[in-house]
Amino acid sequence: MTLALEQTSAATAAAREKISLAGLDRARLGEALIAAGVPAKQVRMRVAQLWSWLYVRGVTSFDAMTDVSKELRTRLAERYSLDRPEIVSEQISIDGTRKWLMRLPKLGHEARAPEIETVYIPEAERGTLCISSQVGCTLTCSFCHTGTQRLVRNLEAQEIVAQILLARDRIGDWPGASPPGDDRLLPVTERKITNVVLMGMGEPLYNVENVKTAMDVLSDGEGLSLSKRRITLSTSGIVPEIGRWGEQSGTMLAISLHATHDKLRDELVPINKKYPIKELIEACRNYPGVSNARRITFEYVMLKGVNDSLADARALVKLLAGIPAKINLIPFNPWPGSKYECSEWETIERFAEVVNKAGYASPVRTPRGRDILAACGQLRSESQRLRASERVAPGSELSSPATNAAID
Ligand code: SAH
Ligand code: SF4
């Protein structure tokens, strides 16, 4: 099911011209309050008030902030909004997976508003939100649709946080039932989004500062309160950043490995030419905090006749020996023009058996939202058609690899 949500009213358009505070970190929120005339000595207290309304309650209007004086609410509303990114379309799979194409406000120099994708995958025990860190990607992994598109830009920290705000709005994941003044957190068991994975568009370790700021907002105990252990950053292997990320952030780590020898990985994940497997594995061995309780996830996309032999499976197990690891075998998701095919199911099962026998449990990642994947191409072409007359660069349509994003 696809819903096109066009927001055309004059009031909405006017509101969109105001800068939104939704998704800001504490420092930026403080700056915004000072710019609105809040005295410096009150800023800390006011930030704390807004923080709770924005990130515990998810309010979308200043009027709802009942413990903020009416005068300040009016002043803030004159200057700012609490808008989320505009939803271009929303797709809902029969299995409950949802995918949003979001349009971000243009930055000063941009001719056109960039668009990104975010995916929500509900499961019995958890709900995973797969978010983007860049518009497009500078890397060119040969099996990834995003890799065929030019990078438009890094996402701002606010734009990364806004993806979770918008998703929680759309799936009703705020503690709306609480009486006003009660700022209790929604218990983790009642929350629909329990996990966040940076597996949407882009290479998060090429946008470290913004991703770090955003993950700090997500994990802030007085706000969204998502444990760092429930946040996973996936990287194609930007070796010099891996250790630094582990030290600074404390999130879980996933590595897009996909091959066990350099010749093939150079082809599949070309950044391997710069940071070969040996260095990547070394960085994983030394990842701060890695232990049996905090394993690294290795992602391995199953490509027919390319990396799916039993010899490959044995090489994989050997390569990872000694690293506290989980392995996710990802059935390849084909896209128009891609040169690969997904491995046969029996091949994946035989591969999985070798991996299982080596002590890695349930490694095949179940594809979710397959029906909206089919519709995903239509979604993009629709979006393309709308923009055909203004398009300047070919191949600038957007797509996310994040189609099987829930990870163990
Ligand atoms: N850039 C980061 C995060 C985004 S990609 C990274 O590469 O890790 C998230 C995951 O989806 C990666 O493991 C990526 O290799 C995988 N992926 C990309 N295209 C895919 C496809 N067509 N089918 C299955 N998985 C894919
Ligand atoms: Fe970029 Fe990741 Fe896709 Fe590679 S797999 S092109 S790093 S998004």
Tab-separated table of C-alpha atoms and ligand atoms in Angstrom:
chain	number	residue	atom	x	y	z
A	1	MET	CA	0.000	0.000	0.000
A	2	THR	CA	1.370	3.408	-0.909
A	3	LEU	CA	0.086	6.658	0.475
A	4	ALA	CA	1.131	9.916	-1.144
A	5	LEU	CA	1.033	12.585	1.505
A	6	GLU	CA	1.115	15.936	-0.195
A	7	GLN	CA	1.117	18.883	2.175
A	8	THR	CA	0.014	21.857	0.189
A	9	SER	CA	-1.881	24.188	2.501
A	10	ALA	CA	-0.600	27.748	2.737
A	11	ALA	CA	-0.245	27.391	6.517
A	12	THR	CA	1.982	24.330	6.142
A	13	ALA	CA	4.082	26.027	3.498
A	14	ALA	CA	4.544	29.073	5.732
A	15	ALA	CA	5.449	26.895	8.716
A	16	ARG	CA	8.060	25.111	6.612
A	17	GLU	CA	9.888	28.364	6.016
A	18	LYS	CA	10.619	28.546	9.739
A	19	ILE	CA	13.594	26.661	11.099
A	20	SER	CA	12.527	23.489	12.894
A	21	LEU	CA	13.836	22.688	16.362
A	22	ALA	CA	12.842	19.005	16.100
A	23	GLY	CA	15.935	16.801	16.067
A	24	LEU	CA	18.384	19.384	17.456
A	25	ASP	CA	20.982	18.413	20.041
A	26	ARG	CA	21.219	20.277	23.354
A	27	ALA	CA	23.877	22.737	22.178
A	28	ARG	CA	21.973	23.751	19.040
A	29	LEU	CA	18.728	23.979	20.964
A	30	GLY	CA	20.432	26.309	23.448
A	31	GLU	CA	21.666	28.521	20.595
A	32	ALA	CA	18.163	28.681	19.161
A	33	LEU	CA	16.752	29.741	22.525
A	34	ILE	CA	19.354	32.467	22.929
A	35	ALA	CA	18.549	33.720	19.438
A	36	ALA	CA	14.905	33.907	20.535
A	37	GLY	CA	15.880	36.134	23.461
A	38	VAL	CA	15.993	33.617	26.327
A	39	PRO	CA	18.428	34.980	28.974
A	40	ALA	CA	21.685	32.989	29.148
A	41	LYS	CA	21.133	31.941	32.766
A	42	GLN	CA	17.768	30.378	31.906
A	43	VAL	CA	18.960	28.464	28.854
A	44	ARG	CA	19.881	25.221	30.609
A	45	MET	CA	16.527	24.956	32.315
A	46	ARG	CA	14.601	25.859	29.153
A	47	VAL	CA	16.566	23.338	27.099
A	48	ALA	CA	15.677	20.655	29.653
A	49	GLN	CA	11.981	21.569	29.362
A	50	LEU	CA	11.971	21.527	25.576
A	51	TRP	CA	14.054	18.355	25.512
A	52	SER	CA	11.432	16.451	27.405
A	53	TRP	CA	8.575	17.725	25.230
A	54	LEU	CA	10.484	17.028	22.029
A	55	TYR	CA	11.997	13.665	22.852
A	56	VAL	CA	9.904	12.078	25.606
A	57	ARG	CA	6.503	13.242	24.345
A	58	GLY	CA	7.225	13.938	20.702
A	59	VAL	CA	5.017	17.042	20.636
A	60	THR	CA	4.638	18.820	17.317
A	61	SER	CA	3.352	22.161	18.605
A	62	PHE	CA	4.741	24.701	21.072
A	63	ASP	CA	1.217	25.069	22.488
A	64	ALA	CA	1.480	21.597	23.990
A	65	MET	CA	4.404	22.665	26.206
A	66	THR	CA	2.296	23.485	29.229
A	67	ASP	CA	5.141	24.169	31.654
A	68	VAL	CA	6.667	26.775	29.320
A	69	SER	CA	5.237	30.301	29.735
A	70	LYS	CA	2.694	31.332	27.141
A	71	GLU	CA	4.807	34.342	26.261
A	72	LEU	CA	7.859	32.197	25.450
A	73	ARG	CA	5.769	29.656	23.564
A	74	THR	CA	4.429	32.455	21.363
A	75	ARG	CA	7.927	33.846	20.814
A	76	LEU	CA	9.261	30.421	19.834
A	77	ALA	CA	6.332	29.734	17.526
A	78	GLU	CA	6.878	33.044	15.739
A	79	ARG	CA	10.436	32.086	14.947
A	80	TYR	CA	10.571	28.308	14.823
A	81	SER	CA	8.544	25.203	14.013
A	82	LEU	CA	8.664	21.592	15.247
A	83	ASP	CA	8.239	20.205	11.743
A	84	ARG	CA	9.495	16.815	10.694
A	85	PRO	CA	10.743	16.238	7.143
A	86	GLU	CA	7.955	16.200	4.582
A	87	ILE	CA	6.716	12.698	3.690
A	88	VAL	CA	6.747	12.204	-0.057
A	89	SER	CA	5.289	8.730	0.256
A	90	GLU	CA	4.721	5.969	2.758
A	91	GLN	CA	4.577	2.301	1.841
A	92	ILE	CA	3.205	-0.370	4.140
A	93	SER	CA	3.983	-4.026	3.511
A	94	ILE	CA	1.553	-6.830	4.290
A	95	ASP	CA	4.082	-7.936	6.939
A	96	GLY	CA	3.934	-4.508	8.614
A	97	THR	CA	7.249	-3.180	7.290
A	98	ARG	CA	6.974	0.507	6.431
A	99	LYS	CA	9.101	2.608	4.180
A	100	TRP	CA	9.096	6.378	3.971
A	101	LEU	CA	10.525	8.602	1.298
A	102	MET	CA	11.220	11.882	3.074
A	103	ARG	CA	11.982	15.278	1.588
A	104	LEU	CA	14.408	17.375	3.607
A	105	PRO	CA	14.407	21.157	3.743
A	106	LYS	CA	16.906	22.614	1.277
A	107	LEU	CA	20.160	23.903	2.683
A	108	GLY	CA	21.197	27.384	1.482
A	109	HIS	CA	23.092	26.330	-1.643
A	110	GLU	CA	20.789	23.533	-2.775
A	111	ALA	CA	18.742	23.881	-5.933
A	112	ARG	CA	16.470	20.997	-5.007
A	113	ALA	CA	15.308	19.496	-1.735
A	114	PRO	CA	17.131	16.173	-1.169
A	115	GLU	CA	15.209	12.995	-0.409
A	116	ILE	CA	16.093	10.032	1.777
A	117	GLU	CA	14.558	6.734	2.806
A	118	THR	CA	13.835	5.281	6.240
A	119	VAL	CA	12.466	1.781	6.901
A	120	TYR	CA	10.634	0.362	9.937
A	121	ILE	CA	10.677	-3.416	10.440
A	122	PRO	CA	8.372	-4.732	13.194
A	123	GLU	CA	9.056	-8.165	14.672
A	124	ALA	CA	7.577	-10.113	17.578
A	125	GLU	CA	10.255	-9.118	20.081
A	126	ARG	CA	11.402	-5.772	18.703
A	127	GLY	CA	10.942	-3.070	16.118
A	128	THR	CA	13.928	-1.909	14.093
A	129	LEU	CA	14.252	1.455	12.414
A	130	CYS	CA	16.756	1.585	9.592
A	131	ILE	CA	17.980	5.125	9.058
A	132	SER	CA	20.115	6.952	6.478
A	133	SER	CA	23.281	8.908	7.193
A	134	GLN	CA	23.874	10.468	3.770
A	135	VAL	CA	21.864	11.354	0.686
A	136	GLY	CA	23.317	8.790	-1.744
A	137	CYS	CA	26.821	7.432	-1.176
A	138	THR	CA	30.306	8.242	-2.494
A	139	LEU	CA	31.262	4.568	-2.441
A	140	THR	CA	30.453	2.291	-5.319
A	141	CYS	CA	29.798	-1.215	-4.027
A	142	SER	CA	28.891	-3.110	-7.171
A	143	PHE	CA	25.804	-4.878	-5.725
A	144	CYS	CA	24.271	-1.788	-4.094
A	145	HIS	CA	21.806	0.527	-5.786
A	146	THR	CA	22.806	3.507	-3.671
A	147	GLY	CA	26.341	2.990	-4.948
A	148	THR	CA	25.206	3.857	-8.475
A	149	GLN	CA	24.116	7.318	-7.400
A	150	ARG	CA	26.136	10.393	-6.758
A	151	LEU	CA	26.320	11.718	-3.229
A	152	VAL	CA	24.184	14.744	-2.784
A	153	ARG	CA	25.435	15.439	0.716
A	154	ASN	CA	25.969	14.351	4.318
A	155	LEU	CA	22.905	14.507	6.516
A	156	GLU	CA	22.917	17.009	9.354
A	157	ALA	CA	22.619	15.502	12.856
A	158	GLN	CA	19.140	17.006	13.074
A	159	GLU	CA	18.086	15.249	9.867
A	160	ILE	CA	19.305	11.913	11.223
A	161	VAL	CA	17.342	12.341	14.477
A	162	ALA	CA	14.287	13.596	12.576
A	163	GLN	CA	13.955	10.192	10.908
A	164	ILE	CA	13.156	8.549	14.245
A	165	LEU	CA	10.782	11.376	15.252
A	166	LEU	CA	8.851	11.048	12.032
A	167	ALA	CA	8.737	7.254	12.251
A	168	ARG	CA	7.460	7.414	15.850
A	169	ASP	CA	4.785	9.912	14.761
A	170	ARG	CA	3.636	7.669	11.935
A	171	ILE	CA	3.460	4.428	13.925
A	172	GLY	CA	2.032	5.991	17.115
A	173	ASP	CA	5.094	5.380	19.242
A	174	TRP	CA	4.866	8.297	21.718
A	175	PRO	CA	3.479	7.964	25.255
A	176	GLY	CA	0.357	9.932	24.367
A	177	ALA	CA	-1.738	8.124	26.943
A	178	SER	CA	0.112	9.700	29.867
A	179	PRO	CA	-1.637	12.622	31.594
A	180	PRO	CA	-0.070	16.083	31.019
A	181	GLY	CA	2.825	16.741	33.354
A	182	ASP	CA	3.713	13.057	33.610
A	183	ASP	CA	6.942	12.671	31.705
A	184	ARG	CA	7.387	8.964	32.272
A	185	LEU	CA	9.207	7.165	29.503
A	186	LEU	CA	7.364	4.602	27.513
A	187	PRO	CA	8.784	1.336	28.922
A	188	VAL	CA	11.040	-0.422	26.436
A	189	THR	CA	8.618	-3.326	26.174
A	190	GLU	CA	5.854	-0.974	25.030
A	191	ARG	CA	7.971	0.908	22.534
A	192	LYS	CA	7.525	0.002	18.924
A	193	ILE	CA	10.963	1.204	17.843
A	194	THR	CA	13.335	-0.684	20.127
A	195	ASN	CA	16.394	-0.757	17.862
A	196	VAL	CA	18.027	1.577	15.362
A	197	VAL	CA	20.404	0.486	12.605
A	198	LEU	CA	22.473	2.828	10.446
A	199	MET	CA	21.928	0.723	7.350
A	200	GLY	CA	20.005	3.060	5.109
A	201	MET	CA	21.573	5.262	2.503
A	202	GLY	CA	25.176	6.285	2.899
A	203	GLU	CA	28.398	5.409	4.685
A	204	PRO	CA	27.997	6.570	8.295
A	205	LEU	CA	31.742	6.624	8.977
A	206	TYR	CA	32.098	9.299	6.277
A	207	ASN	CA	29.757	11.500	8.321
A	208	VAL	CA	31.095	10.745	11.772
A	209	GLU	CA	30.483	14.035	13.566
A	210	ASN	CA	26.830	14.316	12.599
A	211	VAL	CA	26.143	10.620	13.178
A	212	LYS	CA	27.798	10.824	16.597
A	213	THR	CA	25.779	13.890	17.630
A	214	ALA	CA	22.598	12.214	16.427
A	215	MET	CA	23.310	8.957	18.293
A	216	ASP	CA	23.940	10.983	21.454
A	217	VAL	CA	20.475	12.536	21.070
A	218	LEU	CA	18.912	9.106	20.476
A	219	SER	CA	20.563	7.598	23.541
A	220	ASP	CA	20.064	10.563	25.904
A	221	GLY	CA	18.485	9.166	29.084
A	222	GLU	CA	16.287	12.223	29.553
A	223	GLY	CA	14.932	12.035	26.030
A	224	LEU	CA	14.584	9.260	23.478
A	225	SER	CA	16.515	6.936	25.816
A	226	LEU	CA	17.543	4.319	23.316
A	227	SER	CA	20.349	2.182	24.734
A	228	LYS	CA	23.599	2.308	22.728
A	229	ARG	CA	23.430	-1.481	22.706
A	230	ARG	CA	20.307	-1.178	20.621
A	231	ILE	CA	21.986	1.050	18.066
A	232	THR	CA	24.089	-0.582	15.315
A	233	LEU	CA	26.333	1.280	12.916
A	234	SER	CA	27.044	-0.575	9.674
A	235	THR	CA	30.170	0.297	7.720
A	236	SER	CA	31.731	-0.855	4.484
A	237	GLY	CA	35.044	-0.790	6.369
A	238	ILE	CA	36.492	2.696	6.849
A	239	VAL	CA	39.315	1.258	8.942
A	240	PRO	CA	40.819	4.425	10.486
A	241	GLU	CA	37.400	5.460	11.804
A	242	ILE	CA	36.331	2.107	13.269
A	243	GLY	CA	38.388	2.199	16.477
A	244	ARG	CA	37.690	5.901	17.004
A	245	TRP	CA	33.965	5.281	16.602
A	246	GLY	CA	34.058	2.466	19.152
A	247	GLU	CA	35.866	4.648	21.692
A	248	GLN	CA	33.603	7.650	21.281
A	249	SER	CA	30.214	6.119	20.724
A	250	GLY	CA	29.748	2.749	22.410
A	251	THR	CA	27.249	1.547	19.790
A	252	MET	CA	27.202	-1.914	18.278
A	253	LEU	CA	29.111	-2.437	15.039
A	254	ALA	CA	28.284	-4.244	11.805
A	255	ILE	CA	30.795	-4.786	9.013
A	256	SER	CA	29.753	-5.239	5.392
A	257	LEU	CA	32.235	-7.984	4.636
A	258	HIS	CA	30.706	-9.878	1.669
A	259	ALA	CA	33.972	-11.554	0.593
A	260	THR	CA	36.837	-13.375	2.265
A	261	HIS	CA	39.673	-12.493	-0.101
A	262	ASP	CA	40.864	-9.154	-1.419
A	263	LYS	CA	40.458	-9.866	-5.138
A	264	LEU	CA	36.704	-10.364	-4.806
A	265	ARG	CA	36.180	-7.753	-2.095
A	266	ASP	CA	38.004	-5.165	-4.239
A	267	GLU	CA	35.299	-5.757	-6.824
A	268	LEU	CA	32.282	-5.914	-4.499
A	269	VAL	CA	33.312	-3.269	-1.969
A	270	PRO	CA	35.930	-1.117	-3.756
A	271	ILE	CA	36.946	0.736	-0.582
A	272	ASN	CA	38.728	-2.561	0.124
A	273	LYS	CA	41.511	-1.409	-2.217
A	274	LYS	CA	42.272	1.310	0.297
A	275	TYR	CA	41.551	-0.705	3.466
A	276	PRO	CA	42.112	-4.412	2.690
A	277	ILE	CA	40.615	-7.328	4.607
A	278	LYS	CA	43.638	-7.879	6.860
A	279	GLU	CA	43.481	-4.313	8.189
A	280	LEU	CA	39.714	-4.482	8.510
A	281	ILE	CA	39.822	-7.699	10.536
A	282	GLU	CA	42.567	-6.250	12.727
A	283	ALA	CA	40.400	-3.196	13.453
A	284	CYS	CA	37.549	-5.536	14.428
A	285	ARG	CA	39.754	-7.560	16.766
A	286	ASN	CA	40.696	-4.316	18.484
A	287	TYR	CA	37.198	-2.790	18.511
A	288	PRO	CA	36.741	-1.185	21.939
A	289	GLY	CA	34.396	-3.158	24.156
A	290	VAL	CA	34.108	-6.173	21.858
A	291	SER	CA	33.271	-9.319	23.844
A	292	ASN	CA	30.952	-12.309	23.695
A	293	ALA	CA	28.228	-10.077	25.108
A	294	ARG	CA	28.990	-7.354	22.547
A	295	ARG	CA	29.686	-9.132	19.311
A	296	ILE	CA	30.445	-7.589	15.956
A	297	THR	CA	27.968	-8.445	13.212
A	298	PHE	CA	29.457	-9.431	9.860
A	299	GLU	CA	27.119	-8.937	6.938
A	300	TYR	CA	27.524	-11.235	3.967
A	301	VAL	CA	25.318	-10.728	0.918
A	302	MET	CA	24.597	-13.985	-0.932
A	303	LEU	CA	25.475	-13.549	-4.617
A	304	LYS	CA	24.857	-16.486	-6.919
A	305	GLY	CA	28.081	-18.026	-8.201
A	306	VAL	CA	30.161	-15.158	-6.829
A	307	ASN	CA	30.727	-15.658	-3.090
A	308	ASP	CA	28.373	-18.490	-2.145
A	309	SER	CA	30.426	-21.708	-2.417
A	310	LEU	CA	31.120	-24.024	0.513
A	311	ALA	CA	34.789	-23.070	0.197
A	312	ASP	CA	33.718	-19.445	0.719
A	313	ALA	CA	31.738	-20.472	3.806
A	314	ARG	CA	34.753	-22.272	5.263
A	315	ALA	CA	37.019	-19.306	4.448
A	316	LEU	CA	34.544	-17.010	6.207
A	317	VAL	CA	34.564	-19.059	9.374
A	318	LYS	CA	38.358	-19.231	9.312
A	319	LEU	CA	38.729	-15.498	8.735
A	320	LEU	CA	36.552	-14.627	11.727
A	321	ALA	CA	38.046	-17.191	14.110
A	322	GLY	CA	38.713	-15.634	17.505
A	323	ILE	CA	36.542	-12.544	16.966
A	324	PRO	CA	33.334	-12.388	19.044
A	325	ALA	CA	31.110	-12.309	15.971
A	326	LYS	CA	27.631	-12.782	14.586
A	327	ILE	CA	27.174	-13.489	10.906
A	328	ASN	CA	24.193	-12.263	8.945
A	329	LEU	CA	23.728	-13.878	5.571
A	330	ILE	CA	21.682	-11.441	3.491
A	331	PRO	CA	19.810	-12.711	0.443
A	332	PHE	CA	20.763	-10.319	-2.372
A	333	ASN	CA	18.058	-7.838	-3.239
A	334	PRO	CA	18.159	-7.318	-7.015
A	335	TRP	CA	17.543	-3.943	-8.615
A	336	PRO	CA	17.076	-2.879	-12.237
A	337	GLY	CA	20.372	-3.114	-14.091
A	338	SER	CA	22.227	-4.998	-11.347
A	339	LYS	CA	24.609	-7.645	-12.632
A	340	TYR	CA	24.117	-10.102	-9.769
A	341	GLU	CA	21.506	-12.654	-8.816
A	342	CYS	CA	20.530	-13.919	-5.386
A	343	SER	CA	21.937	-17.349	-4.493
A	344	GLU	CA	19.562	-20.314	-4.648
A	345	TRP	CA	17.821	-21.015	-1.354
A	346	GLU	CA	19.470	-24.458	-1.023
A	347	THR	CA	22.879	-22.856	-1.574
A	348	ILE	CA	22.169	-20.355	1.194
A	349	GLU	CA	21.055	-23.210	3.467
A	350	ARG	CA	24.187	-25.252	2.785
A	351	PHE	CA	26.357	-22.153	3.334
A	352	ALA	CA	24.473	-21.442	6.567
A	353	GLU	CA	25.038	-25.002	7.755
A	354	VAL	CA	28.821	-24.574	7.574
A	355	VAL	CA	28.546	-21.290	9.442
A	356	ASN	CA	26.169	-22.862	11.992
A	357	LYS	CA	28.457	-25.778	12.623
A	358	ALA	CA	31.225	-23.306	13.416
A	359	GLY	CA	29.035	-21.995	16.246
A	360	TYR	CA	27.167	-19.047	14.696
A	361	ALA	CA	23.395	-19.284	15.303
A	362	SER	CA	20.556	-18.485	12.844
A	363	PRO	CA	22.628	-16.540	10.382
A	364	VAL	CA	20.187	-15.982	7.504
A	365	ARG	CA	18.495	-12.611	7.653
A	366	THR	CA	14.852	-13.054	6.733
A	367	PRO	CA	13.854	-10.643	3.993
A	368	ARG	CA	11.055	-8.336	5.114
A	369	GLY	CA	8.644	-6.177	3.201
A	370	ARG	CA	9.293	-7.932	-0.076
A	371	ASP	CA	6.017	-6.670	-1.510
A	372	ILE	CA	6.971	-3.055	-0.961
A	373	LEU	CA	10.389	-3.713	-2.399
A	374	ALA	CA	8.662	-4.434	-5.653
A	375	ALA	CA	6.748	-1.226	-5.222
A	376	CYS	CA	9.921	0.567	-4.223
A	377	GLY	CA	11.046	0.925	-7.849
A	378	GLN	CA	7.654	2.386	-8.711
A	379	LEU	CA	7.933	4.818	-5.863
A	380	ARG	CA	11.194	6.135	-7.182
A	381	SER	CA	10.049	6.365	-10.761
A	382	GLU	CA	6.972	8.268	-9.637
A	383	SER	CA	9.179	10.645	-7.734
A	384	GLN	CA	11.454	10.912	-10.783
A	385	ARG	CA	8.595	11.695	-13.095
A	386	LEU	CA	7.471	14.529	-10.906
A	387	ARG	CA	10.918	15.994	-11.070
A	388	ALA	CA	11.811	15.148	-14.667
A	389	SER	CA	11.671	18.724	-15.934
A	390	GLU	CA	13.877	20.109	-13.186
A	391	ARG	CA	16.362	17.249	-13.074
A	392	VAL	CA	19.905	18.369	-13.832
A	393	ALA	CA	22.060	15.327	-13.181
A	394	PRO	CA	21.311	11.871	-14.540
A	395	GLY	CA	21.136	8.985	-12.093
A	396	SER	CA	20.167	11.216	-9.224
A	397	GLU	CA	17.198	9.138	-8.095
A	398	LEU	CA	17.425	7.764	-4.608
A	399	SER	CA	17.351	4.285	-3.285
A	400	SER	CA	18.211	2.513	-0.094
A	401	PRO	CA	19.995	-0.794	0.379
A	402	ALA	CA	18.106	-1.103	3.624
A	403	THR	CA	15.668	-3.745	2.688
A	404	ASN	CA	16.469	-6.559	5.075
A	405	ALA	CA	17.599	-4.391	7.883
A	406	ALA	CA	16.600	-6.124	11.113
A	407	ILE	CA	19.651	-7.744	12.587
A	408	ASP	CA	20.238	-10.100	15.448
B	1	SAH	N1	27.172	1.993	3.876
B	1	SAH	C1	27.003	1.134	4.979
B	1	SAH	C2	25.580	1.072	5.493
B	1	SAH	C3	24.477	0.998	4.475
B	1	SAH	S1	24.343	-0.455	3.542
B	1	SAH	C4	27.505	-0.250	4.644
B	1	SAH	O1	27.835	-0.483	3.490
B	1	SAH	O2	27.613	-1.062	5.557
B	1	SAH	C5	23.541	-1.619	4.656
B	1	SAH	C6	23.767	-3.071	4.264
B	1	SAH	O3	23.002	-3.435	3.086
B	1	SAH	C7	25.229	-3.355	3.921
B	1	SAH	O4	25.648	-4.566	4.510
B	1	SAH	C8	25.175	-3.490	2.424
B	1	SAH	O5	26.271	-4.211	1.955
B	1	SAH	C9	23.842	-4.172	2.208
B	1	SAH	N2	23.336	-4.105	0.822
B	1	SAH	C10	23.528	-3.135	-0.096
B	1	SAH	N3	22.896	-3.425	-1.257
B	1	SAH	C11	22.296	-4.609	-1.065
B	1	SAH	C12	21.490	-5.438	-1.892
B	1	SAH	N4	21.193	-5.091	-3.139
B	1	SAH	N5	21.020	-6.604	-1.371
B	1	SAH	C13	21.300	-6.947	-0.075
B	1	SAH	N6	22.048	-6.205	0.750
B	1	SAH	C14	22.551	-5.055	0.267
B	2	SF4	FE1	27.550	2.910	0.095
B	2	SF4	FE2	27.030	0.914	1.829
B	2	SF4	FE3	25.930	0.913	-0.623
B	2	SF4	FE4	28.538	0.465	-0.357
B	2	SF4	S1	26.857	-0.847	0.427
B	2	SF4	S2	27.585	1.823	-1.874
B	2	SF4	S3	29.039	1.819	1.339
B	2	SF4	S4	25.546	2.389	0.990
